Amino acid sequence: MISSQRKKVKGQVCFFWSASMPLNAWLKGRLWTHLRFVWLGLMLLTLLCVAIQFLGVVRQSRNSIIMKQSATKKFFSMRFTHEFKKTHTTPQGQSDSALLSGHSQHRDGGGITETTTPVPSADTQPAGSAGITGRRLWEKSPSHSYSQGTGGQKTTETFTKRTPAPQDTRSLGQTLPPQPPQATTRPVSHGVASCQPKNHIVFLKTHKTASSTILNILYRYGDSRNLTFALPALRHSQLFYPMTFAAHFVEGFQSKTVKEYNIMCNHMRFMPEEVKKVMPEETFYFSILRNPVSMMESIFIYYKSIATFHKTRSLEEFLADPWKFYNTSLPNNHYAKNLLAFDFGFSDGSIGSDEETQAKLAISMIEKNFDLILLSEYFDESMILLKNALCWTLDDVVSFKLNSRNNDSRMKLHPDTIDKIKVWNLLDWKIYLHFNATFWRTVDLMGGQERMKQEVAMLKQKREQLTKTCLLEGGAVDPSQVKDKDLSPFQYGAAVIQGYNLNPELKGPIRKQCLDLITPELQYTAALYEKQFPQLSFNQHLSQKQPASRKATISRSRSLNPKVSTEKRLAQGGLRQQDHSIRHQKIFPKVPPTRSLRSVP
């Protein structure tokens, strides 16, 4: 009964809405009332909003597709072509695939081991690597294998396993196929040569790595072109090494007397953020490494007087129990362990950290901040790479060896000693192994080994010609035989640093060229300081020069009243020292007095 009543009521309601007020009648009534214009406006506005929303969705979808295509094209362009356009052109006779195929070579003491690997893709690059588009001129290789030790003893070092490239069927030990030399002319774009000589350079001068010879090359290049050097303040020969570099260590930076610096190349402990404050953004960064085995032998002889080495009779005795002599609190202890890593701004790897992890971090940071890393064992090849990277000439990189020892002060190392050096300097050894491999990959990228041999031969020929022209004895001599004492090299430790005698018959520009080639580091630095800051040099010489009458007056007063004069001298000396300390604090607010900054050169 109840259900039938509900159906009846429901039917009456439906009939009422469908009969008395149909939809078309209701709509017609609404449209013809006095509010019909409001209803029409609302309907049109609704339709307009729907149309705008639809068009926005279509446009956003179209833009997303275009941006995705553009980003993909840009990524591949940067990944595979940007670095090659920036640094060099594709060698003649080689395809891009040949350049991108991995070929690394490690040489040490005459032995050669070659390994070919494909270049890793972006998703397989280790953390911190910039790939081909980074600052480096070389390609990133994830692992390396090497063989051949020093001192004629064969050893094997394996970093990680490499997978040979499937397209390269050469066996280990084979040499590269001959490659035709490239044309000497460089590509031209829009009528302007694409390769321009670089004049903004930072060279991290590492210790006992033939870096003094490279310093002389940079000095001569900048001096002949009147470039500005970032010289150490207060006429120091080093940028306050071993302190971590700071921008105010450079003469003229804090006083703003120098508008722009071109070359920075004196000893420093690298700090990239501070260096970038001094040098322009487009600056070229490079450095040089040396095998830590031969480097350790040289360090022990040269720095024999430091506290760590002073109590030991030989390098073998030190390496038998190094922690007995090595102490981080001793002055200049950084020379005794992982000196390469220290110069690059890292710790020596001996305090509470994994050296493997430190090595990976150090390699990543060096690759990020430096465009080129050279090897002192292959100095001539390094100079060719540097010449090509800087777009210089052979005349710009020809040199004589400076700050080198004679053969009598060199030691022959036992194979056990070699192994102990690698363990003691593990951080340096890992860094050297990595950049030894990238060095030969860079050689391949810049034209191959055949072209390298040709350019090295030309460089040696130029050096031989200059040797016959410039040098009296035809080579280096012991310091006791150097006739011009102004050209005597600085002697330190147990090493005997050789010098040169200039041919007395030379005159004119050739004499100036030869003189610059043999000028030691300290003398050349002082000469550049006087050339670049003549007024500061004059004021310093004037302050150091004391008139003879003043000396006579002081001597006479001391003889008349020795007690009073002694007290006055002590008081005056204390005041002078205090004034000097105040002046130094104004120039270097974060640096202790000058005397404490003078370290072992």
Coordinates of C-alpha atoms in Angstrom, one line a residue:
M1 CA 0.0 0.0 0.0
I2 CA 2.8 2.3 0.9
S3 CA 4.8 1.5 -2.1
S4 CA 1.9 2.1 -4.5
Q5 CA 1.2 5.5 -2.9
R6 CA 4.9 6.4 -3.4
K7 CA 4.8 5.5 -7.0
K8 CA 1.6 7.6 -7.5
V9 CA 3.2 10.7 -5.9
K10 CA 6.3 10.2 -7.9
G11 CA 4.4 10.0 -11.1
Q12 CA 2.4 13.1 -10.3
V13 CA 5.6 15.0 -9.7
C14 CA 7.2 13.9 -12.9
F15 CA 4.1 14.8 -14.8
F16 CA 4.1 18.3 -13.2
W17 CA 7.7 19.1 -14.4
S18 CA 7.2 17.5 -17.8
A19 CA 3.7 18.9 -18.5
S20 CA 3.4 22.2 -16.8
M21 CA 7.1 23.4 -17.1
P22 CA 8.9 21.6 -19.9
L23 CA 12.6 22.4 -20.5
N24 CA 12.1 24.4 -23.7
A25 CA 9.3 26.4 -22.2
W26 CA 11.4 27.2 -19.1
L27 CA 14.4 28.2 -21.2
K28 CA 12.2 30.3 -23.5
G29 CA 10.7 32.1 -20.5
R30 CA 14.1 32.8 -19.0
L31 CA 15.5 34.2 -22.3
W32 CA 12.6 36.6 -22.9
T33 CA 12.4 38.0 -19.4
H34 CA 14.0 41.4 -18.5
L35 CA 17.1 39.4 -17.3
R36 CA 17.6 37.8 -20.7
F37 CA 20.7 39.8 -21.4
V38 CA 22.3 38.7 -18.2
W39 CA 21.7 35.1 -19.0
L40 CA 23.1 35.5 -22.5
G41 CA 26.2 37.2 -21.1
L42 CA 26.8 34.5 -18.6
M43 CA 26.5 31.8 -21.3
L44 CA 28.9 33.5 -23.7
L45 CA 31.4 34.1 -20.9
T46 CA 31.3 30.4 -20.0
L47 CA 31.9 29.4 -23.6
L48 CA 34.8 31.8 -23.9
C49 CA 36.4 30.5 -20.7
V50 CA 36.2 27.0 -21.9
A51 CA 37.7 27.9 -25.3
I52 CA 40.6 29.8 -23.7
Q53 CA 41.3 26.9 -21.4
F54 CA 41.3 24.5 -24.3
L55 CA 43.7 26.6 -26.3
G56 CA 46.0 27.0 -23.4
V57 CA 46.3 23.2 -23.0
V58 CA 47.0 22.8 -26.7
R59 CA 49.7 25.5 -26.7
Q60 CA 51.4 24.1 -23.5
S61 CA 51.5 20.6 -25.0
R62 CA 53.1 22.0 -28.3
N63 CA 55.7 24.0 -26.4
S64 CA 56.7 21.0 -24.3
I65 CA 57.3 18.9 -27.4
I66 CA 59.5 21.7 -29.0
M67 CA 61.5 22.2 -25.8
K68 CA 62.1 18.5 -25.4
Q69 CA 63.4 18.3 -29.0
S70 CA 65.6 21.4 -28.5
A71 CA 67.1 20.1 -25.2
T72 CA 67.9 16.7 -26.7
K73 CA 69.6 18.3 -29.7
K74 CA 71.6 20.7 -27.4
F75 CA 72.6 17.8 -25.1
F76 CA 74.1 15.8 -27.9
S77 CA 75.8 18.8 -29.4
M78 CA 77.5 19.7 -26.1
R79 CA 78.3 16.0 -25.3
F80 CA 80.2 15.2 -28.5
T81 CA 81.1 18.4 -30.4
H82 CA 81.5 21.3 -28.1
E83 CA 84.9 20.4 -26.5
F84 CA 86.4 19.5 -29.9
K85 CA 85.4 22.9 -31.4
K86 CA 86.7 24.7 -28.4
T87 CA 90.2 23.1 -28.1
H88 CA 91.2 21.6 -31.5
T89 CA 90.1 20.5 -34.8
T90 CA 89.7 16.9 -36.0
P91 CA 93.1 15.6 -37.2
Q92 CA 93.3 14.9 -40.9
G93 CA 92.9 11.2 -41.8
Q94 CA 90.9 10.5 -38.6
S95 CA 87.2 10.3 -38.1
D96 CA 85.2 11.4 -35.1
S97 CA 84.7 7.8 -34.1
A98 CA 88.5 7.3 -34.1
L99 CA 88.9 10.3 -31.8
L100 CA 86.3 9.1 -29.4
S101 CA 87.7 5.6 -29.2
G102 CA 89.8 5.2 -26.0
H103 CA 93.5 4.6 -26.2
S104 CA 95.6 5.1 -23.1
Q105 CA 99.3 4.5 -22.6
H106 CA 101.5 4.4 -19.6
R107 CA 105.2 4.7 -19.8
D108 CA 107.6 4.5 -16.9
G109 CA 111.3 3.8 -17.2
G110 CA 111.3 2.7 -20.8
G111 CA 108.5 0.0 -20.6
I112 CA 105.3 0.5 -22.5
T113 CA 101.8 -0.9 -21.9
E114 CA 98.9 0.1 -24.0
T115 CA 95.2 -0.4 -23.3
T116 CA 92.3 0.5 -25.5
T117 CA 88.9 1.2 -24.0
P118 CA 85.7 2.8 -25.2
V119 CA 85.0 6.3 -23.8
P120 CA 82.3 6.0 -21.1
S121 CA 79.0 7.6 -21.7
A122 CA 77.5 10.3 -19.5
D123 CA 75.6 7.9 -17.3
T124 CA 78.8 5.9 -16.6
Q125 CA 80.9 8.8 -15.7
P126 CA 82.1 8.8 -12.1
A127 CA 80.8 11.5 -9.7
G128 CA 82.6 14.8 -10.1
S129 CA 83.7 14.1 -13.7
A130 CA 82.9 16.7 -16.3
G131 CA 83.2 14.3 -19.2
I132 CA 84.3 15.7 -22.5
T133 CA 82.7 19.0 -21.9
G134 CA 84.7 19.8 -18.8
R135 CA 87.8 22.0 -18.4
R136 CA 90.1 19.1 -19.4
L137 CA 91.6 18.6 -22.8
W138 CA 91.6 14.9 -22.3
E139 CA 88.8 12.3 -22.1
K140 CA 87.7 10.6 -18.9
S141 CA 88.7 7.0 -18.5
P142 CA 87.2 5.1 -15.6
S143 CA 90.1 2.7 -15.0
H144 CA 93.6 2.0 -16.0
S145 CA 96.2 -0.7 -16.0
Y146 CA 100.0 -0.1 -16.0
S147 CA 103.2 -2.0 -15.9
Q148 CA 107.0 -1.3 -15.6
G149 CA 108.6 0.2 -12.5
T150 CA 111.7 2.4 -12.1
G151 CA 115.3 1.6 -11.7
G152 CA 115.2 -1.2 -14.2
Q153 CA 113.0 -3.4 -12.1
K154 CA 109.7 -4.5 -13.5
T155 CA 106.6 -4.2 -11.4
T156 CA 102.9 -4.3 -12.1
E157 CA 100.2 -1.9 -10.8
T158 CA 96.6 -2.5 -11.5
F159 CA 94.1 0.2 -10.6
T160 CA 90.9 -1.4 -12.0
K161 CA 90.0 -3.7 -14.8
R162 CA 89.4 -2.2 -18.2
T163 CA 87.3 -3.6 -21.1
P164 CA 89.0 -3.5 -24.5
A165 CA 87.1 -1.7 -27.2
P166 CA 85.5 -4.3 -29.5
Q167 CA 86.4 -2.3 -32.7
D168 CA 90.2 -2.3 -31.8
T169 CA 91.9 -5.6 -32.4
R170 CA 95.5 -4.4 -31.6
S171 CA 97.3 -6.5 -29.0
L172 CA 99.1 -5.1 -26.0
G173 CA 102.5 -3.7 -26.7
Q174 CA 101.8 -2.7 -30.3
T175 CA 102.5 0.8 -31.4
L176 CA 100.0 3.1 -32.9
P177 CA 99.7 3.1 -36.7
P178 CA 101.5 5.9 -38.5
Q179 CA 99.4 9.1 -38.8
P180 CA 100.1 11.8 -41.4
P181 CA 101.1 15.1 -39.9
Q182 CA 98.5 17.8 -39.8
A183 CA 98.7 21.0 -41.8
T184 CA 100.4 23.8 -40.0
T185 CA 97.6 26.3 -40.9
R186 CA 94.8 26.6 -38.5
P187 CA 91.1 26.7 -39.4
V188 CA 89.6 30.1 -40.2
S189 CA 86.1 31.2 -39.2
H190 CA 84.6 34.4 -40.6
G191 CA 88.0 35.6 -41.7
V192 CA 89.5 35.3 -38.2
A193 CA 91.9 32.6 -37.0
S194 CA 90.1 30.4 -34.5
C195 CA 93.3 29.7 -32.5
Q196 CA 94.6 32.8 -30.7
P197 CA 97.6 32.7 -28.3
K198 CA 96.4 32.6 -24.7
N199 CA 97.8 35.3 -22.4
H200 CA 95.9 34.6 -19.2
I201 CA 97.6 31.6 -17.6
V202 CA 97.9 30.0 -14.1
F203 CA 100.7 27.5 -13.6
L204 CA 100.7 25.6 -10.4
K205 CA 104.4 25.3 -9.7
T206 CA 104.9 21.9 -8.0
H207 CA 108.1 21.0 -6.2
K208 CA 111.0 19.0 -7.8
T209 CA 109.1 18.4 -11.1
A210 CA 111.1 20.6 -13.6
S211 CA 108.7 23.4 -12.7
S212 CA 111.5 26.0 -12.5
T213 CA 112.2 25.4 -16.2
I214 CA 108.5 26.0 -17.0
L215 CA 108.6 29.1 -14.8
N216 CA 111.4 30.4 -17.0
I217 CA 109.4 29.8 -20.1
L218 CA 106.4 31.7 -18.7
Y219 CA 108.7 34.5 -17.5
R220 CA 110.3 34.9 -20.9
Y221 CA 107.0 34.8 -22.7
G222 CA 105.3 37.4 -20.5
D223 CA 108.5 39.6 -20.2
S224 CA 108.9 39.9 -24.0
R225 CA 105.2 40.9 -24.4
N226 CA 105.0 43.2 -21.4
L227 CA 102.4 41.1 -19.7
T228 CA 101.6 41.5 -16.0
F229 CA 102.6 38.9 -13.5
A230 CA 100.8 38.1 -10.2
L231 CA 104.0 38.4 -8.2
P232 CA 104.2 37.7 -4.5
A233 CA 103.8 40.7 -2.2
L234 CA 106.8 42.1 -0.2
R235 CA 109.2 40.9 -2.9
H236 CA 108.9 37.3 -1.8
S237 CA 109.9 34.6 -4.3
Q238 CA 106.8 32.4 -3.4
L239 CA 103.2 33.2 -2.8
F240 CA 103.7 32.7 0.9
Y241 CA 104.0 28.9 0.6
P242 CA 103.2 26.6 2.4
M243 CA 100.2 28.7 3.5
T244 CA 97.0 28.2 1.5
F245 CA 96.9 30.8 -1.2
A246 CA 94.9 34.0 -0.6
A247 CA 94.2 36.8 -3.1
H248 CA 96.0 39.4 -1.0
F249 CA 99.2 37.5 -1.2
V250 CA 99.6 39.1 -4.7
E251 CA 101.4 42.4 -5.0
G252 CA 99.1 45.2 -6.0
F253 CA 95.8 43.2 -5.5
Q254 CA 94.8 44.8 -2.2
S255 CA 95.9 48.3 -3.2
K256 CA 94.2 48.0 -6.6
T257 CA 97.4 49.3 -8.3
V258 CA 97.2 46.5 -10.9
K259 CA 94.1 46.4 -13.1
E260 CA 94.6 43.0 -14.6
Y261 CA 97.0 40.1 -14.1
N262 CA 98.0 37.9 -17.0
I263 CA 100.2 35.2 -15.6
M264 CA 100.4 33.6 -12.1
C265 CA 103.2 31.0 -11.8
N266 CA 105.1 31.2 -8.5
H267 CA 105.0 28.5 -5.8
M268 CA 101.7 28.4 -3.9
R269 CA 99.4 26.0 -2.2
F270 CA 96.4 26.0 -4.6
M271 CA 93.1 27.4 -3.6
P272 CA 90.8 27.8 -6.6
E273 CA 88.3 30.3 -5.1
E274 CA 91.1 32.7 -4.2
V275 CA 93.0 32.3 -7.5
K276 CA 89.8 33.2 -9.4
K277 CA 89.6 36.5 -7.5
V278 CA 92.9 37.5 -9.0
M279 CA 92.8 36.0 -12.5
P280 CA 90.2 36.5 -15.3
E281 CA 87.5 33.9 -16.0
E282 CA 89.0 32.7 -19.3
T283 CA 92.3 31.9 -17.7
F284 CA 94.1 28.6 -18.8
Y285 CA 95.2 26.4 -15.8
F286 CA 97.9 23.8 -16.0
S287 CA 100.4 22.0 -13.8
I288 CA 103.1 19.3 -14.0
L289 CA 103.5 16.0 -12.1
R290 CA 106.5 13.7 -11.6
N291 CA 106.7 10.0 -10.7
P292 CA 106.5 10.0 -6.9
V293 CA 109.4 7.4 -6.7
S294 CA 112.0 9.6 -8.4
M295 CA 110.4 12.7 -6.8
M296 CA 110.9 11.3 -3.3
E297 CA 114.6 10.6 -4.0
S298 CA 115.0 14.2 -5.1
I299 CA 113.0 15.6 -2.2
F300 CA 115.1 13.7 0.4
I301 CA 118.4 15.1 -1.1
Y302 CA 117.2 18.6 -1.5
Y303 CA 115.3 19.0 1.8
K304 CA 117.7 16.9 3.9
S305 CA 117.8 19.7 6.5
I306 CA 114.1 19.6 7.5
A307 CA 113.3 18.1 10.8
T308 CA 111.7 14.9 9.3
F309 CA 114.8 14.0 7.4
H310 CA 117.5 15.5 9.5
K311 CA 118.0 12.6 11.9
T312 CA 118.0 9.9 9.2
R313 CA 121.2 8.8 7.4
S314 CA 119.5 7.5 4.2
L315 CA 116.2 7.3 2.5
E316 CA 116.1 3.6 3.1
E317 CA 116.4 4.2 6.9
F318 CA 113.5 6.7 6.8
L319 CA 111.2 4.4 4.8
A320 CA 112.0 1.4 7.1
D321 CA 110.0 3.2 9.9
P322 CA 108.8 6.5 8.6
W323 CA 106.3 7.2 11.4
K324 CA 109.3 7.2 13.8
F325 CA 110.6 10.4 12.1
Y326 CA 107.5 11.9 10.5
N327 CA 105.4 14.2 12.7
T328 CA 102.7 16.5 11.5
S329 CA 103.6 19.1 14.1
L330 CA 107.1 19.4 12.8
P331 CA 107.8 22.4 10.5
N332 CA 108.0 21.8 6.8
N333 CA 106.9 18.2 7.3
H334 CA 104.7 18.4 4.2
Y335 CA 107.8 17.9 2.1
A336 CA 108.1 14.3 3.3
K337 CA 104.7 12.8 2.4
N338 CA 102.4 13.3 -0.6
L339 CA 103.9 16.6 -1.6
L340 CA 102.0 16.7 -4.9
A341 CA 98.7 16.4 -3.2
F342 CA 99.7 19.1 -0.7
D343 CA 100.7 21.5 -3.5
F344 CA 97.3 21.0 -5.1
G345 CA 95.6 22.0 -1.8
F346 CA 94.8 18.6 -0.3
S347 CA 96.0 17.0 2.9
D348 CA 98.7 14.4 3.0
G349 CA 96.2 11.6 3.5
S350 CA 97.6 10.4 6.8
I351 CA 95.0 11.7 9.2
G352 CA 91.9 9.6 9.8
S353 CA 90.7 9.1 6.2
D354 CA 90.8 6.6 3.4
E355 CA 93.5 7.4 0.9
E356 CA 91.6 5.7 -1.9
T357 CA 88.6 8.0 -1.3
Q358 CA 90.9 11.0 -1.0
A359 CA 92.6 10.0 -4.3
K360 CA 89.3 9.9 -6.2
L361 CA 88.3 13.2 -4.8
A362 CA 91.7 14.8 -5.6
I363 CA 91.6 13.5 -9.2
S364 CA 88.1 14.8 -9.6
M365 CA 88.9 18.3 -8.3
I366 CA 92.1 18.5 -10.3
E367 CA 90.2 17.6 -13.5
K368 CA 87.6 20.2 -12.7
N369 CA 90.1 23.1 -12.1
F370 CA 92.9 22.4 -14.6
D371 CA 92.9 22.3 -18.4
L372 CA 96.1 20.3 -18.8
I373 CA 98.4 18.2 -16.6
L374 CA 102.0 17.6 -17.8
L375 CA 104.6 15.0 -16.9
S376 CA 108.2 15.8 -16.1
E377 CA 109.4 12.4 -17.3
Y378 CA 108.3 13.4 -20.8
F379 CA 109.2 17.1 -20.7
D380 CA 109.6 17.6 -24.4
E381 CA 106.3 15.9 -25.2
S382 CA 104.7 18.1 -22.4
M383 CA 106.1 21.2 -24.0
I384 CA 104.5 20.3 -27.3
L385 CA 101.1 19.7 -25.7
L386 CA 101.5 23.0 -23.9
K387 CA 102.4 24.8 -27.1
N388 CA 99.3 23.4 -28.9
A389 CA 97.0 24.1 -26.0
L390 CA 98.2 27.8 -25.6
C391 CA 98.5 28.3 -29.4
W392 CA 102.2 29.3 -29.0
T393 CA 105.2 28.5 -31.2
L394 CA 108.2 26.3 -30.7
D395 CA 110.4 29.3 -29.9
D396 CA 108.1 30.1 -27.0
V397 CA 108.6 26.7 -25.3
V398 CA 112.3 26.0 -26.0
S399 CA 114.3 26.0 -22.8
F400 CA 117.4 24.9 -20.8
K401 CA 117.1 22.8 -17.7
L402 CA 117.1 25.0 -14.6
N403 CA 117.5 24.1 -10.9
S404 CA 118.7 20.6 -11.9
R405 CA 121.1 18.5 -9.9
N406 CA 124.4 17.0 -11.2
N407 CA 124.6 13.2 -11.4
D408 CA 126.9 12.9 -8.4
S409 CA 124.0 13.8 -6.0
R410 CA 121.6 11.3 -7.4
M411 CA 120.9 7.9 -5.7
K412 CA 120.0 4.6 -7.3
L413 CA 117.0 3.1 -5.5
H414 CA 116.5 -0.6 -4.5
P415 CA 113.3 -2.3 -5.8
D416 CA 112.1 -2.7 -2.1
T417 CA 112.7 1.1 -1.6
I418 CA 110.6 1.8 -4.7
D419 CA 107.7 -0.2 -3.4
K420 CA 107.9 1.5 0.0
I421 CA 107.8 4.9 -1.6
K422 CA 104.6 4.0 -3.5
V423 CA 103.0 2.9 -0.3
W424 CA 104.2 5.9 1.7
N425 CA 103.1 8.3 -1.0
L426 CA 100.0 6.4 -2.0
L427 CA 97.9 9.5 -2.6
D428 CA 100.5 11.0 -5.0
W429 CA 101.0 7.6 -6.6
K430 CA 97.2 7.3 -7.4
I431 CA 97.1 10.8 -8.8
Y432 CA 100.2 10.2 -11.0
L433 CA 98.9 6.9 -12.4
H434 CA 95.6 8.6 -13.4
F435 CA 97.2 11.6 -15.2
N436 CA 99.9 9.4 -16.7
A437 CA 97.1 7.7 -18.6
T438 CA 95.2 10.9 -19.5
F439 CA 98.5 12.4 -20.8
W440 CA 98.9 9.9 -23.6
R441 CA 95.2 10.1 -24.4
T442 CA 95.7 13.8 -24.9
V443 CA 98.7 13.1 -27.2
D444 CA 96.4 10.9 -29.3
L445 CA 93.7 13.6 -29.4
M446 CA 96.2 16.3 -30.5
G447 CA 97.5 14.5 -33.6
G448 CA 98.9 11.2 -32.5
Q449 CA 102.4 9.9 -31.7
E450 CA 103.9 10.3 -35.1
R451 CA 103.1 14.0 -35.1
M452 CA 104.4 14.3 -31.6
K453 CA 107.7 12.7 -32.6
Q454 CA 108.1 15.1 -35.4
E455 CA 107.5 18.2 -33.2
V456 CA 109.7 16.9 -30.4
A457 CA 112.5 16.4 -32.9
M458 CA 112.1 20.0 -34.1
L459 CA 112.1 21.2 -30.5
K460 CA 115.3 19.3 -29.7
Q461 CA 116.9 20.8 -32.8
K462 CA 116.1 24.3 -31.7
R463 CA 117.5 23.5 -28.2
E464 CA 120.8 22.2 -29.7
Q465 CA 121.2 25.3 -31.9
L466 CA 120.7 27.6 -28.8
T467 CA 123.1 25.5 -26.8
K468 CA 125.8 26.0 -29.4
T469 CA 125.1 29.7 -29.6
C470 CA 124.5 30.6 -26.0
L471 CA 126.5 28.4 -23.7
L472 CA 130.3 28.6 -23.3
E473 CA 130.9 24.9 -22.2
G474 CA 128.0 23.6 -24.3
G475 CA 126.0 22.6 -21.3
A476 CA 125.4 22.9 -17.6
V477 CA 128.3 23.2 -15.1
D478 CA 128.7 22.9 -11.3
P479 CA 128.0 26.1 -9.3
S480 CA 131.7 26.5 -8.4
Q481 CA 132.4 26.9 -12.2
V482 CA 129.8 29.6 -12.8
K483 CA 131.8 32.7 -13.7
D484 CA 129.1 35.3 -13.4
K485 CA 128.0 35.1 -9.7
D486 CA 124.8 37.0 -10.5
L487 CA 123.8 33.9 -12.5
S488 CA 124.6 31.4 -9.7
P489 CA 121.7 29.2 -8.9
F490 CA 120.4 29.0 -5.3
Q491 CA 121.9 26.0 -3.4
Y492 CA 120.0 24.2 -0.7
G493 CA 120.3 20.9 1.1
A494 CA 122.7 18.2 -0.1
A495 CA 121.9 18.7 -3.8
V496 CA 124.3 20.4 -6.2
I497 CA 122.3 22.7 -8.4
Q498 CA 124.0 23.3 -11.8
G499 CA 124.3 26.6 -13.6
Y500 CA 125.4 28.0 -17.0
N501 CA 128.1 30.2 -18.4
L502 CA 127.0 32.6 -21.1
N503 CA 129.1 33.0 -24.3
P504 CA 130.9 36.3 -23.9
E505 CA 131.0 37.0 -27.6
L506 CA 127.2 37.4 -27.8
K507 CA 125.7 40.9 -28.4
G508 CA 122.4 42.5 -29.1
P509 CA 119.0 40.7 -29.0
I510 CA 120.6 37.2 -29.2
R511 CA 122.5 38.0 -26.0
K512 CA 119.3 39.1 -24.3
Q513 CA 117.6 35.9 -25.4
C514 CA 120.4 33.6 -24.2
L515 CA 120.7 35.5 -20.9
D516 CA 117.0 35.1 -20.2
L517 CA 117.3 31.3 -20.9
I518 CA 119.9 30.8 -18.2
T519 CA 118.7 33.3 -15.6
P520 CA 117.8 31.4 -12.3
E521 CA 114.4 31.7 -10.7
L522 CA 115.2 34.1 -7.9
Q523 CA 117.1 36.5 -10.0
Y524 CA 114.5 36.6 -12.7
T525 CA 111.7 37.1 -10.2
A526 CA 113.5 40.1 -8.7
A527 CA 114.1 41.6 -12.1
L528 CA 110.4 41.3 -13.0
Y529 CA 109.4 42.8 -9.7
E530 CA 111.6 45.9 -10.4
K531 CA 110.2 46.1 -13.9
Q532 CA 106.5 45.8 -12.8
F533 CA 106.7 47.9 -9.6
P534 CA 109.6 50.3 -10.1
Q535 CA 108.4 52.8 -7.5
L536 CA 108.0 50.1 -4.8
S537 CA 111.5 48.8 -5.6
F538 CA 113.0 52.2 -5.5
N539 CA 111.4 53.0 -2.1
Q540 CA 112.6 49.7 -0.7
H541 CA 116.2 50.2 -1.9
L542 CA 116.1 53.7 -0.5
S543 CA 114.9 52.5 3.0
Q544 CA 117.6 49.8 3.1
K545 CA 120.3 52.2 2.1
Q546 CA 121.8 54.1 5.1
P547 CA 124.1 57.1 4.6
A548 CA 127.7 56.8 5.7
S549 CA 127.5 59.9 7.9
R550 CA 124.6 58.2 9.8
K551 CA 126.6 55.1 10.4
A552 CA 129.6 57.2 11.7
T553 CA 127.3 59.1 14.1
I554 CA 125.8 55.8 15.5
S555 CA 129.3 54.3 15.9
R556 CA 130.6 57.4 17.7
S557 CA 127.7 57.5 20.1
R558 CA 128.1 53.8 20.9
S559 CA 131.8 54.3 21.8
L560 CA 131.1 57.3 24.0
N561 CA 128.3 55.8 26.1
P562 CA 127.9 52.0 25.4
K563 CA 125.3 51.4 28.1
V564 CA 122.9 54.2 27.0
S565 CA 123.4 53.4 23.4
T566 CA 122.7 49.7 24.1
E567 CA 119.4 50.5 25.8
K568 CA 118.5 52.9 23.1
R569 CA 119.3 50.4 20.4
L570 CA 117.1 47.8 22.2
A571 CA 114.3 50.3 22.5
Q572 CA 114.6 51.5 18.9
G573 CA 114.9 47.9 17.7
G574 CA 111.7 47.0 19.5
L575 CA 109.9 50.0 18.0
R576 CA 111.1 49.2 14.5
Q577 CA 110.0 45.6 14.9
Q578 CA 106.6 46.7 16.2
D579 CA 106.2 49.3 13.3
H580 CA 107.1 46.6 10.8
S581 CA 104.5 44.2 12.4
I582 CA 101.8 46.9 12.3
R583 CA 102.5 47.7 8.6
H584 CA 102.4 44.0 7.8
Q585 CA 99.1 43.5 9.6
K586 CA 97.6 46.3 7.5
I587 CA 98.7 44.6 4.3
F588 CA 98.0 41.0 5.4
P589 CA 95.4 41.1 8.2
K590 CA 95.2 37.3 8.2
V591 CA 98.9 36.5 7.8
P592 CA 101.4 36.4 10.7
P593 CA 104.6 38.5 10.6
T594 CA 106.9 38.1 7.6
R595 CA 109.7 36.2 9.3
S596 CA 107.4 33.4 10.2
L597 CA 106.3 33.2 6.5
R598 CA 109.8 32.5 5.2
S599 CA 109.9 28.8 4.7
V600 CA 112.2 26.3 3.0
P601 CA 112.3 27.3 -0.7

